[in-house]
PDB file of C-alpha atoms in Angstrom:
ATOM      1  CA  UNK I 664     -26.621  17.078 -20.285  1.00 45.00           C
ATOM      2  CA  UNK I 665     -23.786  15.969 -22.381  1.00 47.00           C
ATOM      3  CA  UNK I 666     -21.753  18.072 -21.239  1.00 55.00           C
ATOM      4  CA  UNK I 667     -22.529  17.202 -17.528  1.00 50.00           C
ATOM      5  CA  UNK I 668     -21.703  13.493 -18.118  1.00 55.00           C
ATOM      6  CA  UNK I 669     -18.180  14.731 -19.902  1.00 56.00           C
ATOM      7  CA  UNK I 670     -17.457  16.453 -16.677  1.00 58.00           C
ATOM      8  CA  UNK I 671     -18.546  13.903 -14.834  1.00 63.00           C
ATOM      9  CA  UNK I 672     -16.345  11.323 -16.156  1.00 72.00           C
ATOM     10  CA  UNK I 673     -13.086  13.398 -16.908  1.00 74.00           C
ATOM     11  CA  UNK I 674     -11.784  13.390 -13.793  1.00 74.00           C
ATOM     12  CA  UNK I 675     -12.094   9.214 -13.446  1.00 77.00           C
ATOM     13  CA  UNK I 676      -9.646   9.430 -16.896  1.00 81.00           C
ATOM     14  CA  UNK I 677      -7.372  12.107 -15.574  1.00 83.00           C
ATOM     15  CA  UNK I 678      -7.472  10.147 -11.849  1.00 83.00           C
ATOM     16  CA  UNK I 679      -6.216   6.672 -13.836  1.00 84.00           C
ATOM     17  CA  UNK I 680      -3.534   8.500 -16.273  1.00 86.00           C
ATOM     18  CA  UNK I 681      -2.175  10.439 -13.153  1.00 86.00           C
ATOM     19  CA  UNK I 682      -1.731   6.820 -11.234  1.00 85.00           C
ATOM     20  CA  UNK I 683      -0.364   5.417 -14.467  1.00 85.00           C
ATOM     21  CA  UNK I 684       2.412   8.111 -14.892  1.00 87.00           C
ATOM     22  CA  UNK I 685       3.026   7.694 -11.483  1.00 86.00           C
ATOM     23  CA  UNK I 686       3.401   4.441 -11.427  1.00 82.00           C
ATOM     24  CA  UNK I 687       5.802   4.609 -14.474  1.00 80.00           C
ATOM     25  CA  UNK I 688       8.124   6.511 -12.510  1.00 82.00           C
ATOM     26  CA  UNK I 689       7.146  10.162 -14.570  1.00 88.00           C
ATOM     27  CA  UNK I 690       5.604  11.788 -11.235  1.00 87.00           C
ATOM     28  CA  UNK I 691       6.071  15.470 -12.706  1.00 89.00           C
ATOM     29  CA  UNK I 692       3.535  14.212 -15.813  1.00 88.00           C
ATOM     30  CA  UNK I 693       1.368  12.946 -12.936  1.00 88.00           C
ATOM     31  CA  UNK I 694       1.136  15.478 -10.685  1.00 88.00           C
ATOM     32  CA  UNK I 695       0.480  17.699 -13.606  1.00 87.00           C
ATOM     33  CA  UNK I 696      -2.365  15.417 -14.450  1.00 86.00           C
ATOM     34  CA  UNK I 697      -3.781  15.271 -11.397  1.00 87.00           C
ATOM     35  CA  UNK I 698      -4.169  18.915 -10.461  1.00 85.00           C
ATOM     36  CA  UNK I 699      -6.381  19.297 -12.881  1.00 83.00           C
ATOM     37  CA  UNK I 700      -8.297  17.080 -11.672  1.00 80.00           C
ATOM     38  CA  UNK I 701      -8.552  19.293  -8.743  1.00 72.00           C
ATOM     39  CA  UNK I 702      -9.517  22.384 -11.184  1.00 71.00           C
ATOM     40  CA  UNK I 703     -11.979  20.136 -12.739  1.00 73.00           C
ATOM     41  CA  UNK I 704     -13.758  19.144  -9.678  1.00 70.00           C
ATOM     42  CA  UNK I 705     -14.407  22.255  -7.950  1.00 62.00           C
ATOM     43  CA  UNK I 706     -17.251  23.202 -10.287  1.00 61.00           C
ATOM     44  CA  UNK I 707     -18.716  20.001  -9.908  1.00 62.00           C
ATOM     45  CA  UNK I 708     -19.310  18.859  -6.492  1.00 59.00           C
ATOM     46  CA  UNK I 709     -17.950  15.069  -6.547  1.00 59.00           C
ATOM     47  CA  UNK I 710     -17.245  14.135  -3.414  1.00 58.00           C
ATOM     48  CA  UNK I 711     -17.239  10.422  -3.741  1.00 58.00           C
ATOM     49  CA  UNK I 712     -14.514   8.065  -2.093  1.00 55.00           C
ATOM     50  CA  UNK I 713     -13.665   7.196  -5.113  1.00 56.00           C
ATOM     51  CA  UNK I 714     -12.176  10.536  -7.057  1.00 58.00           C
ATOM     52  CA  UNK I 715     -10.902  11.926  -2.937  1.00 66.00           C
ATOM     53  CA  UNK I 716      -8.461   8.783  -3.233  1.00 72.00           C
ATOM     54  CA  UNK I 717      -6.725  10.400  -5.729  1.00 80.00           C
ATOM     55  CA  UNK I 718      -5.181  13.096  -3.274  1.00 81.00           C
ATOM     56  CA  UNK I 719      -2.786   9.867  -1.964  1.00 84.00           C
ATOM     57  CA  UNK I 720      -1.331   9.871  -5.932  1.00 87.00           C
ATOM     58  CA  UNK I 721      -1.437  13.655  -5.986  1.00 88.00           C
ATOM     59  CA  UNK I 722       0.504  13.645  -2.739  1.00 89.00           C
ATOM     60  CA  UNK I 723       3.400  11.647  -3.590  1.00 88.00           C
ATOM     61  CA  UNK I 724       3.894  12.313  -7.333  1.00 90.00           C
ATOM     62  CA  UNK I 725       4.326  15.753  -5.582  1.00 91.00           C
ATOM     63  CA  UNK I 726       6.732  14.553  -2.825  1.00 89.00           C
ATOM     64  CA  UNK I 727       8.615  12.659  -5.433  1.00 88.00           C
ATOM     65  CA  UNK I 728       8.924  15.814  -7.668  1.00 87.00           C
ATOM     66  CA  UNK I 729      11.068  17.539  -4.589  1.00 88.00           C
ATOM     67  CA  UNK I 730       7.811  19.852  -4.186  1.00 89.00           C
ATOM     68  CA  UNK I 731       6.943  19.135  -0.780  1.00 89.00           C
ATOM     69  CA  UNK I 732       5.131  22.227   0.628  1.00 91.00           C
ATOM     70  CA  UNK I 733       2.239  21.663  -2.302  1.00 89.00           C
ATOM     71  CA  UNK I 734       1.608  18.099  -1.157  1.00 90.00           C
ATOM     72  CA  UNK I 735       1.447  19.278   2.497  1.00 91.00           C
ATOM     73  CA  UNK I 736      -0.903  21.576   1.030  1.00 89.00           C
ATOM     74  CA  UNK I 737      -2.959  18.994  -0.999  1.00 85.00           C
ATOM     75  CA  UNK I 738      -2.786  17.169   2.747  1.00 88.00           C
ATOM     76  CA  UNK I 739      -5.018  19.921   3.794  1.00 87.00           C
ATOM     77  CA  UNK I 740      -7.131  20.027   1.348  1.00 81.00           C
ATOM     78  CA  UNK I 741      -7.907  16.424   1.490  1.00 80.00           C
ATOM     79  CA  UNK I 742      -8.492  17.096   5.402  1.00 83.00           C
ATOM     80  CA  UNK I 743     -11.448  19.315   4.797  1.00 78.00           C
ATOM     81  CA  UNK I 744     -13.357  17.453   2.484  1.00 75.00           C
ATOM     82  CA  UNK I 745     -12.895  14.786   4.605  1.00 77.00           C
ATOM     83  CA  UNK I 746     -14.327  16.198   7.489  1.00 67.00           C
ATOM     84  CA  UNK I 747     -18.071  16.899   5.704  1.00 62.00           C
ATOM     85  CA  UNK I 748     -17.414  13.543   3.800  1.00 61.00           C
ATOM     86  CA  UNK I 749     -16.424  10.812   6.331  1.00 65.00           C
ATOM     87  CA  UNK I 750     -15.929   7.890   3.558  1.00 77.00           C
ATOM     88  CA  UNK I 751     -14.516   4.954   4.687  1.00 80.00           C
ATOM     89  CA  UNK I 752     -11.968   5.364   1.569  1.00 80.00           C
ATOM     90  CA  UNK I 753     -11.701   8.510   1.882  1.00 81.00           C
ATOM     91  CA  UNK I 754     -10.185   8.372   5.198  1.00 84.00           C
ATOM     92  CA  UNK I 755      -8.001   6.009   4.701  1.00 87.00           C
ATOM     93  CA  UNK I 756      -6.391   7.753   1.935  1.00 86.00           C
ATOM     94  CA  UNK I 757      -6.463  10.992   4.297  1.00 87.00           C
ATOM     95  CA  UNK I 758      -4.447   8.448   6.690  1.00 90.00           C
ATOM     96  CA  UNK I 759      -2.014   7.873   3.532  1.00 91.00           C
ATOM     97  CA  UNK I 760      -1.824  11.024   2.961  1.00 90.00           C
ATOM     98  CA  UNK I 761      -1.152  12.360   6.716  1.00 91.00           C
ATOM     99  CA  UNK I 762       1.599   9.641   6.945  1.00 92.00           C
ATOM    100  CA  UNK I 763       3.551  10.660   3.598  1.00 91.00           C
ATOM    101  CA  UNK I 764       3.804  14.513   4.885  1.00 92.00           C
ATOM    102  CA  UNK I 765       4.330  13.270   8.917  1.00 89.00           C
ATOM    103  CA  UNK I 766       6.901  13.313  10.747  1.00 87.00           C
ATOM    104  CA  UNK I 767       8.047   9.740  11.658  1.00 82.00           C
ATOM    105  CA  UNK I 768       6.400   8.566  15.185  1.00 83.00           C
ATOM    106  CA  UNK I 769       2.908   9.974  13.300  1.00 90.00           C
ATOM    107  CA  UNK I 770       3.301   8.720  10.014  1.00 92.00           C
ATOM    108  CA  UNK I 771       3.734   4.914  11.299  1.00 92.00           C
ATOM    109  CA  UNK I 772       0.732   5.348  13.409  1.00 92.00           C
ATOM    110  CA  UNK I 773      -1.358   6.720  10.053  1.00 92.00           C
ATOM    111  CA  UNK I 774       0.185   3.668   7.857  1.00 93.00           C
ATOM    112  CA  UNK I 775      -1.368   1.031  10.716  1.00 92.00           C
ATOM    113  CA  UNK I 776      -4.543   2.860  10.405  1.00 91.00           C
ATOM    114  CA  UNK I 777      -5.033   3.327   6.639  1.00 91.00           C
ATOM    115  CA  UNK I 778      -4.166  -0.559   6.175  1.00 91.00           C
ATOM    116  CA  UNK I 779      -6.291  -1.898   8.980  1.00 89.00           C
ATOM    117  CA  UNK I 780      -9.033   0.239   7.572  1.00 88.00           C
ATOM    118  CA  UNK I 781      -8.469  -0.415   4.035  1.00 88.00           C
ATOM    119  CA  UNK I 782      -8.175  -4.586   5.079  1.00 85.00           C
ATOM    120  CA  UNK I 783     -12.232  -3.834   6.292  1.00 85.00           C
ATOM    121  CA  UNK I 784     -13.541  -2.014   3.382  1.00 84.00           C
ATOM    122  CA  UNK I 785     -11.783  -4.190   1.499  1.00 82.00           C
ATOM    123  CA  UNK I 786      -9.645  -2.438  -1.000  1.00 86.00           C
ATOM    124  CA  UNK I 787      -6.641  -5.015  -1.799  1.00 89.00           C
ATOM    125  CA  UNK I 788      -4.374  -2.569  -3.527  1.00 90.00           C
ATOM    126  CA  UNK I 789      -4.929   0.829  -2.100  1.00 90.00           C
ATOM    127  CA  UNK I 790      -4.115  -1.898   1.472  1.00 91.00           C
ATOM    128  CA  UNK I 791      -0.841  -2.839  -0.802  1.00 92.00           C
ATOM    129  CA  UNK I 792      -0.150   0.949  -1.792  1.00 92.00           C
ATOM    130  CA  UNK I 793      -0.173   1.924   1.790  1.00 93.00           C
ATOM    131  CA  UNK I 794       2.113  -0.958   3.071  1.00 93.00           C
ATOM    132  CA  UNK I 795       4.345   0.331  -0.032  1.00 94.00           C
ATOM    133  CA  UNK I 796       4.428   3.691   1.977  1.00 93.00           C
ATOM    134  CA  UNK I 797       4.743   1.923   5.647  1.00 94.00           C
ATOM    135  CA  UNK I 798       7.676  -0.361   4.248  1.00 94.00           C
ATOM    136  CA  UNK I 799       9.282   2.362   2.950  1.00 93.00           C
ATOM    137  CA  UNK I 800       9.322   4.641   5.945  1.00 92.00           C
ATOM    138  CA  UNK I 801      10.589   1.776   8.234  1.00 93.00           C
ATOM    139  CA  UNK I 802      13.569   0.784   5.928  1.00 92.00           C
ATOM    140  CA  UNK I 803      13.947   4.404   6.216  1.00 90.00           C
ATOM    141  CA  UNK I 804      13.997   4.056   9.984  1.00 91.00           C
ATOM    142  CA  UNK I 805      16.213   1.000   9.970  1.00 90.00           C
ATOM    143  CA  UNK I 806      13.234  -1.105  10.837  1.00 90.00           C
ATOM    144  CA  UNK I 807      14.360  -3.730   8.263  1.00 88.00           C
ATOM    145  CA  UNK I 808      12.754  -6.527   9.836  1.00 85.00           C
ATOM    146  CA  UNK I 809       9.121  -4.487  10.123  1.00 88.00           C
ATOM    147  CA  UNK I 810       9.744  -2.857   6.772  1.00 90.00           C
ATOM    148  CA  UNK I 811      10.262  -6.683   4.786  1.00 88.00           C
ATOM    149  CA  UNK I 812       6.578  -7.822   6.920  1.00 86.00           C
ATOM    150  CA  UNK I 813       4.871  -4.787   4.897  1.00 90.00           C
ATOM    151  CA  UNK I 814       6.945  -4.822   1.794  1.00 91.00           C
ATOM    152  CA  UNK I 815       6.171  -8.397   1.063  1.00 87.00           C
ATOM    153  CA  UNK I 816       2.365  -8.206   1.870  1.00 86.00           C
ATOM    154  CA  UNK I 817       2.606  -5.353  -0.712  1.00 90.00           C
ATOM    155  CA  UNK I 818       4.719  -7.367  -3.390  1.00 88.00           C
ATOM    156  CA  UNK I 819       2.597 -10.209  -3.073  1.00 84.00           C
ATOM    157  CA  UNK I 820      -0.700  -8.587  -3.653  1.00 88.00           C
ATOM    158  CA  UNK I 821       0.891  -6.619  -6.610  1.00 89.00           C
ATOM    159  CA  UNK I 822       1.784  -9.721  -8.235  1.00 83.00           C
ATOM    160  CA  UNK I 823      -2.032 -11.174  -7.444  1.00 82.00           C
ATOM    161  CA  UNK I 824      -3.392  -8.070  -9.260  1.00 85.00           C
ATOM    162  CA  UNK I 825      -0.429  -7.918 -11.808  1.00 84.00           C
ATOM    163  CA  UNK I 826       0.347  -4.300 -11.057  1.00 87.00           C
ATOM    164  CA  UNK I 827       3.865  -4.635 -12.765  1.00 85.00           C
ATOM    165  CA  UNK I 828       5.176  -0.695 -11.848  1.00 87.00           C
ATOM    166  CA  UNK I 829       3.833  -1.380  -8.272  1.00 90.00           C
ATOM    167  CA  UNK I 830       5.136  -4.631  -7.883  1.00 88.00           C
ATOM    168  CA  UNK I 831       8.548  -3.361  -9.578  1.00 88.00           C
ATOM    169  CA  UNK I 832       8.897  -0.459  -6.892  1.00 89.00           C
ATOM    170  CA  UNK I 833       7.914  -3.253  -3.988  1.00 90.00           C
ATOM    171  CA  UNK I 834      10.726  -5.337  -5.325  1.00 88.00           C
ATOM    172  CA  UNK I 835      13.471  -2.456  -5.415  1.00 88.00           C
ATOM    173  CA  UNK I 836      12.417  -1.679  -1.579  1.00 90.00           C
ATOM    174  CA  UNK I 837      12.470  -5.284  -0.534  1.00 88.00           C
ATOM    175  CA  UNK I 838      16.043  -5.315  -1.741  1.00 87.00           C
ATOM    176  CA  UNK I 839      16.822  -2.357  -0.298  1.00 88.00           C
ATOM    177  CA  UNK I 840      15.729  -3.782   2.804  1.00 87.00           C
ATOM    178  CA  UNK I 841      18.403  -7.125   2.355  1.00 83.00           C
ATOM    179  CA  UNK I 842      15.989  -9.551   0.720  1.00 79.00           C
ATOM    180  CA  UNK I 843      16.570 -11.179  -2.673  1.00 72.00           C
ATOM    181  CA  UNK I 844      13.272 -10.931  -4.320  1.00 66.00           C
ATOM    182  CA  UNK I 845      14.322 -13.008  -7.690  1.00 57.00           C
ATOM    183  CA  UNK I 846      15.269 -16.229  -5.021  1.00 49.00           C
ATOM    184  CA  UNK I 847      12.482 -15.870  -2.846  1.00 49.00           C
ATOM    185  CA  UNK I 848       9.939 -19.127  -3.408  1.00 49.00           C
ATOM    186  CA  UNK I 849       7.066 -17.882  -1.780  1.00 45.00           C
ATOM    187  CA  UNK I 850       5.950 -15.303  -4.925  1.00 48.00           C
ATOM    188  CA  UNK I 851       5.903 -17.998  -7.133  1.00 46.00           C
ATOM    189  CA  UNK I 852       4.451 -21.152  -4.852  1.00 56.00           C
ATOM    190  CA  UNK I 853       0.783 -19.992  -5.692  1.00 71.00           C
ATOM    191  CA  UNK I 854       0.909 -18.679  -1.913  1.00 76.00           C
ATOM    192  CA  UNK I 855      -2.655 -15.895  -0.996  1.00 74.00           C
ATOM    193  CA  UNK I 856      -0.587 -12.225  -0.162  1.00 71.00           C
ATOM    194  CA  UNK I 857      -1.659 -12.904   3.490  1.00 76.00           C
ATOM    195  CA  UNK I 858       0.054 -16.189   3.203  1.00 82.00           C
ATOM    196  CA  UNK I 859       3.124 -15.152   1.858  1.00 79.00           C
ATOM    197  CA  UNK I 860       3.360 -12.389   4.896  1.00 77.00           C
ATOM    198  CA  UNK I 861       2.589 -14.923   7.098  1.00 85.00           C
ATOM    199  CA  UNK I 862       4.801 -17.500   5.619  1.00 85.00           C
ATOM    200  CA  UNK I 863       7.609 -14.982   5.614  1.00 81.00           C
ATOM    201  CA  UNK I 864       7.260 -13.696   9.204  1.00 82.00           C
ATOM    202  CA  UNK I 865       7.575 -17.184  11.071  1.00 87.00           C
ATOM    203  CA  UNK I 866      10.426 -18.156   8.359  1.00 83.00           C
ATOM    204  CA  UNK I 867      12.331 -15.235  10.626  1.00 80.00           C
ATOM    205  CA  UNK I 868      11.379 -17.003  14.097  1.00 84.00           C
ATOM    206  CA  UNK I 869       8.412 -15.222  15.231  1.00 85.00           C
ATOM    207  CA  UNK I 870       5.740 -16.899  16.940  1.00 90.00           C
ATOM    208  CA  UNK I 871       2.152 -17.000  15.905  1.00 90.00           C
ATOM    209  CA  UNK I 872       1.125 -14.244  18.741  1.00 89.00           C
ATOM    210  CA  UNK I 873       4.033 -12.005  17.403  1.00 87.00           C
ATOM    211  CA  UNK I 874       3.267 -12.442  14.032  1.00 86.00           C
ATOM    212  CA  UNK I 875      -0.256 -11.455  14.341  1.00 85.00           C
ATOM    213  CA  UNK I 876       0.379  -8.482  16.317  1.00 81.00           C
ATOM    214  CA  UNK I 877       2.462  -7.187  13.616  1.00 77.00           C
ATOM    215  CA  UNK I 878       0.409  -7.884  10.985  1.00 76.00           C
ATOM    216  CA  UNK I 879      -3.068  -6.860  13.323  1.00 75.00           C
ATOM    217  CA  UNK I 880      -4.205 -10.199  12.869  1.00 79.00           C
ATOM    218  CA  UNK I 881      -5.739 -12.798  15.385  1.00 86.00           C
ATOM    219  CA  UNK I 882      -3.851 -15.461  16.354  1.00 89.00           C
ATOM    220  CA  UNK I 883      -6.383 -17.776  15.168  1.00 89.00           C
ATOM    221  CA  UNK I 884      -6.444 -16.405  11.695  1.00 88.00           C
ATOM    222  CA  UNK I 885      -3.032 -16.597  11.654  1.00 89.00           C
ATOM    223  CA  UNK I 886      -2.750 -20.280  12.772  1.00 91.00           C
ATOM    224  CA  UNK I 887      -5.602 -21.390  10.139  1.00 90.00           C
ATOM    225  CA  UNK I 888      -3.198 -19.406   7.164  1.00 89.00           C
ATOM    226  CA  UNK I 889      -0.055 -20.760   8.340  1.00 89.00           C
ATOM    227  CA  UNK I 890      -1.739 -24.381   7.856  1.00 90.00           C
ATOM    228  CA  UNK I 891      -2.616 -23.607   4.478  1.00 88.00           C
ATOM    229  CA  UNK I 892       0.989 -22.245   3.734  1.00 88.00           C
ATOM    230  CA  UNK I 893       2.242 -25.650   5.016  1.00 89.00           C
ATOM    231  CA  UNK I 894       0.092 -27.518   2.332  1.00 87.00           C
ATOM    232  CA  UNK I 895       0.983 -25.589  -0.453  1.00 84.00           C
ATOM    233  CA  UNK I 896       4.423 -25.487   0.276  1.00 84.00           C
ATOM    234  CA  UNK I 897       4.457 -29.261   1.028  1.00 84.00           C
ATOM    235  CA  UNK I 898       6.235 -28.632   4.052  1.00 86.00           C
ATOM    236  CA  UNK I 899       5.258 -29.954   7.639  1.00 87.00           C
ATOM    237  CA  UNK I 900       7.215 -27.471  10.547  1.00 89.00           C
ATOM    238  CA  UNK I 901       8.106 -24.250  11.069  1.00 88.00           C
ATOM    239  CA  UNK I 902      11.763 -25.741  10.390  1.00 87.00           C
ATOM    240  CA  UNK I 903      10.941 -26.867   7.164  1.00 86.00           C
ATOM    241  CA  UNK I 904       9.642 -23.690   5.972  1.00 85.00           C
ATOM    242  CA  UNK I 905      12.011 -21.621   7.619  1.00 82.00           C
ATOM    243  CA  UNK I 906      14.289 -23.551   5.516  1.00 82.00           C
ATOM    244  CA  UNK I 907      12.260 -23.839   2.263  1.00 81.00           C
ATOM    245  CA  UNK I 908      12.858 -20.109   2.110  1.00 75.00           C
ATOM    246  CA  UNK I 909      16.032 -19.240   3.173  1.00 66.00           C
ATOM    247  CA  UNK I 910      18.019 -21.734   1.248  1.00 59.00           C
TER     248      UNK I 910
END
């Protein structure tokens, strides 16, 4: 029985050291890690959401280690146990995982579904890991003004959790995508993550019904957040905090 329970919980150590090393920018070390957590697992039969979310690390420590056709492989992997499994988790990472390997027009359409999905379960920073992604493919696609909606929703729930290596990478793609992170007010105003998207959004000019299409909001929620934002920001228009943020 011992021995059971060590198997049992290896693969939750190996799953968080694989995300750490990841995180830390050392994606060889964690996709080294994390395949055996794959060699582990087969003689065990875990199929909880839980340990199948690690595919999404597996996926792009491989990508990032220039080894592409073994993530598209782990992407298939991840698809069959998925299919006897249907998780909520677990597909959304599957969505993650799709959109990281996709080509472009698919992989935005995975990125809406894995965050709407993981916004339900709720899962706050798997949702912030795959706007990460979503950001980054639209700066890719010079969507700049789409890619700084997702990268700030991402940065701001980093720096709730105090995920420093996420909220580090988050920064470095905002930039990338022309906004100055260090000047920006809203990170450090005591704004909610969906605030701070919000707030940033009609700072740009968009109106509440554009704002919550992009962010698959109703307008109603988005009106009731955007009145908080005003409060905590001690400002009164969308003038005033258009210009709270930009100056």
């Amino acid at each position: 029985m011992a021995d059971l329970g060590a198997a049992l919980v290896q693969p939750y150590v190996d799953i968080a050291l694989g995300l750490d090393r990841l995180g830390a920018g050392q994606p060889v070390e964690s996709a080294a890690r994390l395949r055996r957590v794959n060699a582990r697992l087969a003689g065990t039969g875990l199929r909880e959401a839980t340990v199948l979310q690690y595919h999404a690390d597996l996926v792009l420590s491989q990508l990032e280690s220039g080894d592409k056709e073994s993530a598209r492989r782990v992407v298939r992997e991840l698809d069959d146990l998925v299919s006897s499994s249907p998780i909520a988790w677990s597909r959304a990472a599957l969505l993650v995982c799709r959109a990281l390997v996709a080509d472009a027009v698919d992989a935005h359409a995975a990125c809406e579904d894995a965050i709407a999905l993981y916004g339900r379960i709720p899962d706050p920073f798997a949702q912030a890991r795959a706007q990460l992604v979503y950001g980054s493919l639209l700066r890719r696609a010079k969507r700049r003004r789409a890619a700084r909606d997702q990268l700030a929703a991402s940065l701001a729930t980093f720096e709730e959790l105090r995920a420093k290596p996420w909220r580090d990478r988050a920064s470095q793609e905002l930039r990338a995508a022309g906004v100055n992170v260090a000047r920006q007010p809203a990170y450090t105003a005591g704004l909610a993550p969906q605030e701070t998207q919000i707030a940033l959004s009609v700072a740009e000019g968009r109106t509440n019904r554009e704002v919550a299409s992009a962010l698959f909001l109703s307008v109603k929620t988005v009106e009731y957040h955007l009145g908080r934002v005003y409060v905590k920001l001690g400002v009164r228009s969308r003038v005033e905090l258009a210009r709270l943020l930009t100056s």
